[in-house]
Tab-separated table of C-alpha atoms in Angstrom:
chain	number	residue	atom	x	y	z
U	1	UNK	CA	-3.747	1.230	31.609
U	2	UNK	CA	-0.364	1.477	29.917
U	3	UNK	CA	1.364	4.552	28.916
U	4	UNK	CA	4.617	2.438	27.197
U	5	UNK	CA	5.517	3.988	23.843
U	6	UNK	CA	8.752	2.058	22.968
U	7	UNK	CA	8.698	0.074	19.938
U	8	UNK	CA	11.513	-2.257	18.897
U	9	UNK	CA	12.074	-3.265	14.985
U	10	UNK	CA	13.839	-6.485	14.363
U	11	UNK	CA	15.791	-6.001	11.418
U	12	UNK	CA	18.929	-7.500	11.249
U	13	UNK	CA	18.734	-10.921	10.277
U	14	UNK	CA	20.214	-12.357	6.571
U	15	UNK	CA	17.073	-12.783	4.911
U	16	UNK	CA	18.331	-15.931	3.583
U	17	UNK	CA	14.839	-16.732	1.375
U	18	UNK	CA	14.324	-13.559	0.433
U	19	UNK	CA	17.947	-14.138	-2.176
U	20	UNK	CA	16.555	-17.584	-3.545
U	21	UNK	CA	16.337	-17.345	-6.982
U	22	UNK	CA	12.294	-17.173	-8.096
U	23	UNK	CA	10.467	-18.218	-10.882
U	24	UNK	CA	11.150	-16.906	-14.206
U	25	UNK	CA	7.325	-16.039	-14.579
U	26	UNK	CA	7.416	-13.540	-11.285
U	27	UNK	CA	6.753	-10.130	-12.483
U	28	UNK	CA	9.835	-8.181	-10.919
U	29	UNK	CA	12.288	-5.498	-12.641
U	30	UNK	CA	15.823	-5.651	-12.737
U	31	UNK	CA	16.306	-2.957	-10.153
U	32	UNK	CA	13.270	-4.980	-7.661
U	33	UNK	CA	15.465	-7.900	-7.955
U	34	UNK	CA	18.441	-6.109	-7.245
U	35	UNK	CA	16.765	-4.484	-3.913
U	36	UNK	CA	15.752	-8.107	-2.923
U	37	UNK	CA	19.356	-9.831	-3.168
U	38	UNK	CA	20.831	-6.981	-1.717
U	39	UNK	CA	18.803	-4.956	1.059
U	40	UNK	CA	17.409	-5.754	4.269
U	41	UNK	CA	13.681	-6.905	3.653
U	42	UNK	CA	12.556	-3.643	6.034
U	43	UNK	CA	14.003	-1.782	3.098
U	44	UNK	CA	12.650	-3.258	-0.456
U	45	UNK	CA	11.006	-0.491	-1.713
U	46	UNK	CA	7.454	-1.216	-2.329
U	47	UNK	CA	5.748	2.479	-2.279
U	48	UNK	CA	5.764	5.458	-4.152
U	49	UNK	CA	8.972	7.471	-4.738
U	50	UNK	CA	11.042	4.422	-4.049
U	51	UNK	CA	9.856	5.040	-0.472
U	52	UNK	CA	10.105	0.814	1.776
U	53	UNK	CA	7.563	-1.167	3.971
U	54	UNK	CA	9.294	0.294	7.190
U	55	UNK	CA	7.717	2.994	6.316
U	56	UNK	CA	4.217	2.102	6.424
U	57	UNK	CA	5.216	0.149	9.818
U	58	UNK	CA	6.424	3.110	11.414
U	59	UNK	CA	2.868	4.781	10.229
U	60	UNK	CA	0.741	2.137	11.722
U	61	UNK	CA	2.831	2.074	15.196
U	62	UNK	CA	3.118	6.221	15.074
U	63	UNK	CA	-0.889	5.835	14.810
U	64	UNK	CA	-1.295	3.638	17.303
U	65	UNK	CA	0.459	6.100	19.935
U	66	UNK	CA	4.276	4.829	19.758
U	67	UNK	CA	6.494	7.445	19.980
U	68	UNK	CA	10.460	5.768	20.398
U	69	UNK	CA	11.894	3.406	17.692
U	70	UNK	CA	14.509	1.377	18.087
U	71	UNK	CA	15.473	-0.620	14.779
U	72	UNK	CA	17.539	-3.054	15.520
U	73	UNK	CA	20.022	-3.869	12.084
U	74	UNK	CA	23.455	-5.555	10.917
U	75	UNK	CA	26.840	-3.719	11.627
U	76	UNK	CA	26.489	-2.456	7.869
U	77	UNK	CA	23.406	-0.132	8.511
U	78	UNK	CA	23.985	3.043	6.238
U	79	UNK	CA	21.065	2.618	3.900
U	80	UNK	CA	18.743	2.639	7.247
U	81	UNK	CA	20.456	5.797	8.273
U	82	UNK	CA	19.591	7.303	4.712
U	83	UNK	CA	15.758	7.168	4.893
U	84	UNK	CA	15.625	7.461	8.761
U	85	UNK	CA	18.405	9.577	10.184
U	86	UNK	CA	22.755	9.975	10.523
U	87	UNK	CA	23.091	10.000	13.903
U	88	UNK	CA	22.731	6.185	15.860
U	89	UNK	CA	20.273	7.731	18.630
U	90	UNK	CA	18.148	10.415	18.637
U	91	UNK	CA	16.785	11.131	14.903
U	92	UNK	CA	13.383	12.761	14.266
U	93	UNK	CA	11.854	11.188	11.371
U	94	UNK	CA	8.042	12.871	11.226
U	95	UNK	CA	7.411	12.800	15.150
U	96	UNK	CA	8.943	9.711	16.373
U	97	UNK	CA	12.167	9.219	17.492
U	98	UNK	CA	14.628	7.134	16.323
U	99	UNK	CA	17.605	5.059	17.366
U	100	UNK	CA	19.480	2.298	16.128
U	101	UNK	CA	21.637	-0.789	17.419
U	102	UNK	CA	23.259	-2.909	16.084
U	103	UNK	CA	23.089	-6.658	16.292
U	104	UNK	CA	26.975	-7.863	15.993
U	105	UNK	CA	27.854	-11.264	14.514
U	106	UNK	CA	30.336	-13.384	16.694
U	107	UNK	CA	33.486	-14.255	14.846
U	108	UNK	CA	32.882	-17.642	14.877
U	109	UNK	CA	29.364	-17.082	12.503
U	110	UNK	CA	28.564	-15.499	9.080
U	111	UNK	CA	25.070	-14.913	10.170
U	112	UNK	CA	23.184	-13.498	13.040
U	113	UNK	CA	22.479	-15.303	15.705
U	114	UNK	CA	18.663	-15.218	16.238
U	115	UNK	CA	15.941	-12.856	17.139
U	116	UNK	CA	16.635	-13.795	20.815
U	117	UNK	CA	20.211	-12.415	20.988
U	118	UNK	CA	18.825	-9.313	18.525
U	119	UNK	CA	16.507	-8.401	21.075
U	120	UNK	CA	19.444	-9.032	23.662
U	121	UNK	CA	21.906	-6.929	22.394
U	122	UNK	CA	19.305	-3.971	21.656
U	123	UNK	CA	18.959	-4.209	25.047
U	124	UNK	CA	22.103	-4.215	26.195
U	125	UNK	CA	22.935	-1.021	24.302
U	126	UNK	CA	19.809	0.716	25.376
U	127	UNK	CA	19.748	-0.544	29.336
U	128	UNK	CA	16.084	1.643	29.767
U	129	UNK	CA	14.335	-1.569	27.788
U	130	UNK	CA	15.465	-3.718	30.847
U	131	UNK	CA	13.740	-1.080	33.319
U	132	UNK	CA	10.233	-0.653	31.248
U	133	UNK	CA	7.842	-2.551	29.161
U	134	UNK	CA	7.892	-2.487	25.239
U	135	UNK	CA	6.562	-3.946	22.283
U	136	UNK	CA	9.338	-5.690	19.770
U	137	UNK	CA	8.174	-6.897	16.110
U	138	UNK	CA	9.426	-7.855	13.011
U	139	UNK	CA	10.670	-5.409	10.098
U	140	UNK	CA	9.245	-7.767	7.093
U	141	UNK	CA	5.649	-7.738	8.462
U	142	UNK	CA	3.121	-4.811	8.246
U	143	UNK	CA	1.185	-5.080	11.368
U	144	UNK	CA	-2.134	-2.994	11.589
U	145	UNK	CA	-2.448	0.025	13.781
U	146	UNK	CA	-5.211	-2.086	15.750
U	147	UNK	CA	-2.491	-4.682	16.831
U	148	UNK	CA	0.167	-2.591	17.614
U	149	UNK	CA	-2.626	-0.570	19.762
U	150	UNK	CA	-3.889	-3.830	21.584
U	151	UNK	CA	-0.432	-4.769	22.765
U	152	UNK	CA	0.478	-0.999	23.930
U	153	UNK	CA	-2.579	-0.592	26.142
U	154	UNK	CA	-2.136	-3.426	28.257
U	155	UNK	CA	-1.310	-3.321	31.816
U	156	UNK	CA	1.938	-1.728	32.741
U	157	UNK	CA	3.795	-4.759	33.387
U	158	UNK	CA	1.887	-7.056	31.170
U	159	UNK	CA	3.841	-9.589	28.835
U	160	UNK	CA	1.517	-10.851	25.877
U	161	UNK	CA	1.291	-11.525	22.472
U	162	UNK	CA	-1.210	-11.155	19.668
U	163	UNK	CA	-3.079	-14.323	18.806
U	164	UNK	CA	-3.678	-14.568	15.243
U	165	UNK	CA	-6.797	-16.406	13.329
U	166	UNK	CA	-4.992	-18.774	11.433
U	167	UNK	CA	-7.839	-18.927	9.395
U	168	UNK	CA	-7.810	-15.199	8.569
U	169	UNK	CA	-4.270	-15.294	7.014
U	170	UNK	CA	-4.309	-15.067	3.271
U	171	UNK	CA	-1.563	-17.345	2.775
U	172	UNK	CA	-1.390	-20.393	0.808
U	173	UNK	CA	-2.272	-23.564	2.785
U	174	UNK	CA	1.183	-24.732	2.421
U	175	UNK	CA	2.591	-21.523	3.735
U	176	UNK	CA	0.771	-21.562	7.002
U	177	UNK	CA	0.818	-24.840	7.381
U	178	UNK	CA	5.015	-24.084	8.427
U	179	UNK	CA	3.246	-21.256	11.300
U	180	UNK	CA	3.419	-22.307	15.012
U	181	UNK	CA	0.498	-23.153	16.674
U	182	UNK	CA	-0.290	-21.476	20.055
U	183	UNK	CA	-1.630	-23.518	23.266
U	184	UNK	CA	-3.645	-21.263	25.605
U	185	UNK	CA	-5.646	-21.425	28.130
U	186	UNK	CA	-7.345	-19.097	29.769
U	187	UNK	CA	-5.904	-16.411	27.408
U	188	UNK	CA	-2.346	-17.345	28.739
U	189	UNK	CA	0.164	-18.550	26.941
U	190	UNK	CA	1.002	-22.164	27.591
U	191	UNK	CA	3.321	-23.345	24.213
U	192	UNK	CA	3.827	-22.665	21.006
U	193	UNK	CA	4.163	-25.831	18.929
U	194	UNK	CA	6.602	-26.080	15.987
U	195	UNK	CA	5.587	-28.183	13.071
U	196	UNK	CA	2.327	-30.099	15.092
U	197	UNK	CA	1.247	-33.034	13.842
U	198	UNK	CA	-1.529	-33.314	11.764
U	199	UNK	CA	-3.773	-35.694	13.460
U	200	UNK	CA	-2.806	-33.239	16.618
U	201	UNK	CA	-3.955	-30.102	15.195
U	202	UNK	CA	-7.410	-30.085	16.503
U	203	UNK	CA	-6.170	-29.925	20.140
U	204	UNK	CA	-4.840	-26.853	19.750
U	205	UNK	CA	-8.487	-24.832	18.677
U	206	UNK	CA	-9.371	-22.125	21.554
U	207	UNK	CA	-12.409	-21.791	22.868
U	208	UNK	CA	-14.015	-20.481	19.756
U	209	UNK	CA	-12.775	-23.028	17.906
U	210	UNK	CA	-9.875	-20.854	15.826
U	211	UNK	CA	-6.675	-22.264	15.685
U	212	UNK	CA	-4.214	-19.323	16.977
U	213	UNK	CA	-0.841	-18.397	15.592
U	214	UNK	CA	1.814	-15.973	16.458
U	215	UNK	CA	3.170	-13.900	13.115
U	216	UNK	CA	6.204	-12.612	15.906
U	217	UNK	CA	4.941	-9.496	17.595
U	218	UNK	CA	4.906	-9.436	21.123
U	219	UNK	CA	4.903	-6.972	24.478
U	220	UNK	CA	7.279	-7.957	27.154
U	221	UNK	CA	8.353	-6.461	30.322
U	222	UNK	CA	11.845	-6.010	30.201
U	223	UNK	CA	12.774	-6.752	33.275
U	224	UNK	CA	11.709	-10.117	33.414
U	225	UNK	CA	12.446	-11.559	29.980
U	226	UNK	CA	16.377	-10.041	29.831
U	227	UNK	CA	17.372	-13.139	31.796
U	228	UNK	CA	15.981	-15.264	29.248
U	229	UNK	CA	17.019	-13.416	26.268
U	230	UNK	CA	21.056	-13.589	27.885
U	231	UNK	CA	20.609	-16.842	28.475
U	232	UNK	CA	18.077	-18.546	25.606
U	233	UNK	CA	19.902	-21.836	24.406
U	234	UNK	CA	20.365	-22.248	20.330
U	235	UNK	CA	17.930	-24.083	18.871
U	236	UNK	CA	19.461	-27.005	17.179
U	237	UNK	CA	17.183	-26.915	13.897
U	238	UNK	CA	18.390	-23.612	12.557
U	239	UNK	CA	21.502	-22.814	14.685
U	240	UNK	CA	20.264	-19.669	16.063
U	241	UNK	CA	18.777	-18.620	19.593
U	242	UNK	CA	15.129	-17.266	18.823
U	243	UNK	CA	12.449	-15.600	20.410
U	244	UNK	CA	10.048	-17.663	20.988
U	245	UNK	CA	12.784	-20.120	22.911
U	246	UNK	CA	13.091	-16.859	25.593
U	247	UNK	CA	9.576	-16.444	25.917
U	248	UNK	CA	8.839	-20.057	26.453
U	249	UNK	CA	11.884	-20.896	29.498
U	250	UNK	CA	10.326	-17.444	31.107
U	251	UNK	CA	6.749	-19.089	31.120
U	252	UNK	CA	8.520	-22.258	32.842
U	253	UNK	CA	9.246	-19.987	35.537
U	254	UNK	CA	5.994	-17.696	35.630
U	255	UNK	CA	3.155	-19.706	34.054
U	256	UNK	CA	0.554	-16.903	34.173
U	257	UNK	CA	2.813	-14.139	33.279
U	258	UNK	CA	1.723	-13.904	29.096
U	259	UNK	CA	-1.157	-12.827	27.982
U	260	UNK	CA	-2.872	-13.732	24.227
U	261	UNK	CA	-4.908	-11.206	22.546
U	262	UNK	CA	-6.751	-12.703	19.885
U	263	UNK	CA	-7.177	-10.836	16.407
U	264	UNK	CA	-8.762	-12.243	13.034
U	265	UNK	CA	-6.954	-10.336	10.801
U	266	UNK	CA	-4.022	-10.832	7.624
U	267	UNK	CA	-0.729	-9.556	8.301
U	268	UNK	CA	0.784	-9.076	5.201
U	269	UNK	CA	4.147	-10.370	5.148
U	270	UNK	CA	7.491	-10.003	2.993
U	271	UNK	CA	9.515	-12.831	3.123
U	272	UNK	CA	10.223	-13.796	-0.858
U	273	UNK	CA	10.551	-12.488	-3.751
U	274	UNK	CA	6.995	-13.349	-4.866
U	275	UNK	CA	5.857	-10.943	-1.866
U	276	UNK	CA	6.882	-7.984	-3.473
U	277	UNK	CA	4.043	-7.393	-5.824
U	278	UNK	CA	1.425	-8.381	-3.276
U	279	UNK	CA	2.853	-5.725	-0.778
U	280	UNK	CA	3.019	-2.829	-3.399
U	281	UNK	CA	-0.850	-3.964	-4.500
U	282	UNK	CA	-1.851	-3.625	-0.855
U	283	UNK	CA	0.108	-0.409	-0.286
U	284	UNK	CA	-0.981	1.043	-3.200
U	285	UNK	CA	-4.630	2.453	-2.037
U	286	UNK	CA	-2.866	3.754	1.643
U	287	UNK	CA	-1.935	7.645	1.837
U	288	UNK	CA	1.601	8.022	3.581
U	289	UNK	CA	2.629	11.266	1.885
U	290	UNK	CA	2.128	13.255	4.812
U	291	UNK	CA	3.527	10.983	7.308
U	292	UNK	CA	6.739	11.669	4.875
């Protein structure tokens, strides 16, 4: 079995829909909206004592046996360093260790450039993620414990993902309707489909008869998906070189090397405005203050 205990945090991108205005009927105060047009989503406080989702990540990952963070952010990353530590490597925030790096914007851009090249630069900053295995994730969804354990006690040089019941996601229909559907066969990885047709949707039900979407949280050997991260071409859509781009060209070249883990289970997710008071509802009932 594994023994990995690296987790990278995405956590630098512009969270572009989380600054849309919202509808005047949304139950937010002043100071809510003012953390949502200003902060990174990983830091919207949604807890007691002001306290953000992060934290509740880092719980669930510290619980499931991770023991080194790396958050990847933007250039400007003091309020990060507030709640989780001054110094860019090394910080002890209740047991796990924490380090930061920073995802730089080319001159040429105003925004980042993709979870791809955040992953890329992470590690190019921290070269022991090219040598071992990991698990990387994003900062705006709280993933379970049980996830985060399924992907860290895979083989040592495993690359998977988890496989989520699309069906078990308590989204509106409209919202998952926008997820990408997985292909797999034999529990590997053979696509992910953007925006499938509808008369095409069927095709894509495993073999007990779930349709299977990835909410972004995956375990990769370093080794062999840094070429693809360095390298991932920008997708013409949204103008940014993403993840899931990486992971597919590295499949082209090793068809059996990716794994799918399949897990019916909501991942609640912050990605508007109108999340906010759904996250601090399903926060409200879990006991952090020790991990503080």
């Amino acid at each position: 079995m594994s023994d990995i205990n690296s987790l990278v945090i995405l956590a630098g991108g512009a969270s572009s829909r989380m600054k849309k205005q919202i509808n005047s009927d949304i139950n937010l105060t002043e100071a809510e909206k003012k953390q949502a047009n200003n902060r990174s989503k990983a830091l919207i406080s949604i807890g007691e004592n002001d306290r953000p989702i992060l934290d509740y990540l880092l719980l669930n990952a510290k619980n499931a046996g991770f023991k080194v963070i790396y958050i990847v952010t933007g250039e400007g990353n003091s309020l990060f360093k507030s709640f989780y530590g001054d110094n860019n490597e090394g910080n002890n925030f209740n047991g796990l260790t924490i380090n930061y790096a920073i995802q730089y914007i080319p001159k040429e851009r105003k925004k980042p450039f993709g979870t791809a090249d955040a992953l890329c630069q992470a590690m190019m900053q921290y070269p022991e993620l090219k040598k071992s295995s990991f698990v990387v994730c994003n900062s705006d969804n709280l993933y379970s414990k049980n996830a985060f354990e399924l992907l860290r006690m895979q083989p040592k040089t495993t690359n998977a993902l988890i496989a989520y019941n699309r069906g078990s996601l308590k989204f509106t229909l409209e919202r998952i309707s926008r997820f990408a559907l997985l292909s797999i066969e034999n529990n590997l990885l053979i696509n992910i489909i953007e925006k499938p047709e509808l008369n095409q949707i069927d095709n894509f039900k495993d073999e007990q008869g779930s349709l299977r979407v990835s909410m972004n949280i995956f375990r990769f050997n370093g080794k062999m998906i840094f070429p693809y991260l360095e390298n991932c071409p920008v997708s013409e859509e949204r103008n940014e070189k993403e993840l899931p781009t990486a992971l597919l060209n590295m499949i082209k070249d090793y068809p059996k090397s990716t794994i799918t883990i399949p897990l019916s289970e909501h991942v609640p997710d912050l990605t508007s405005k109108e999340d906010i008071h759904v996250l601090k509802e399903y926060v409200r009932e879990i006991d952090i203050s020790r991990f503080r």
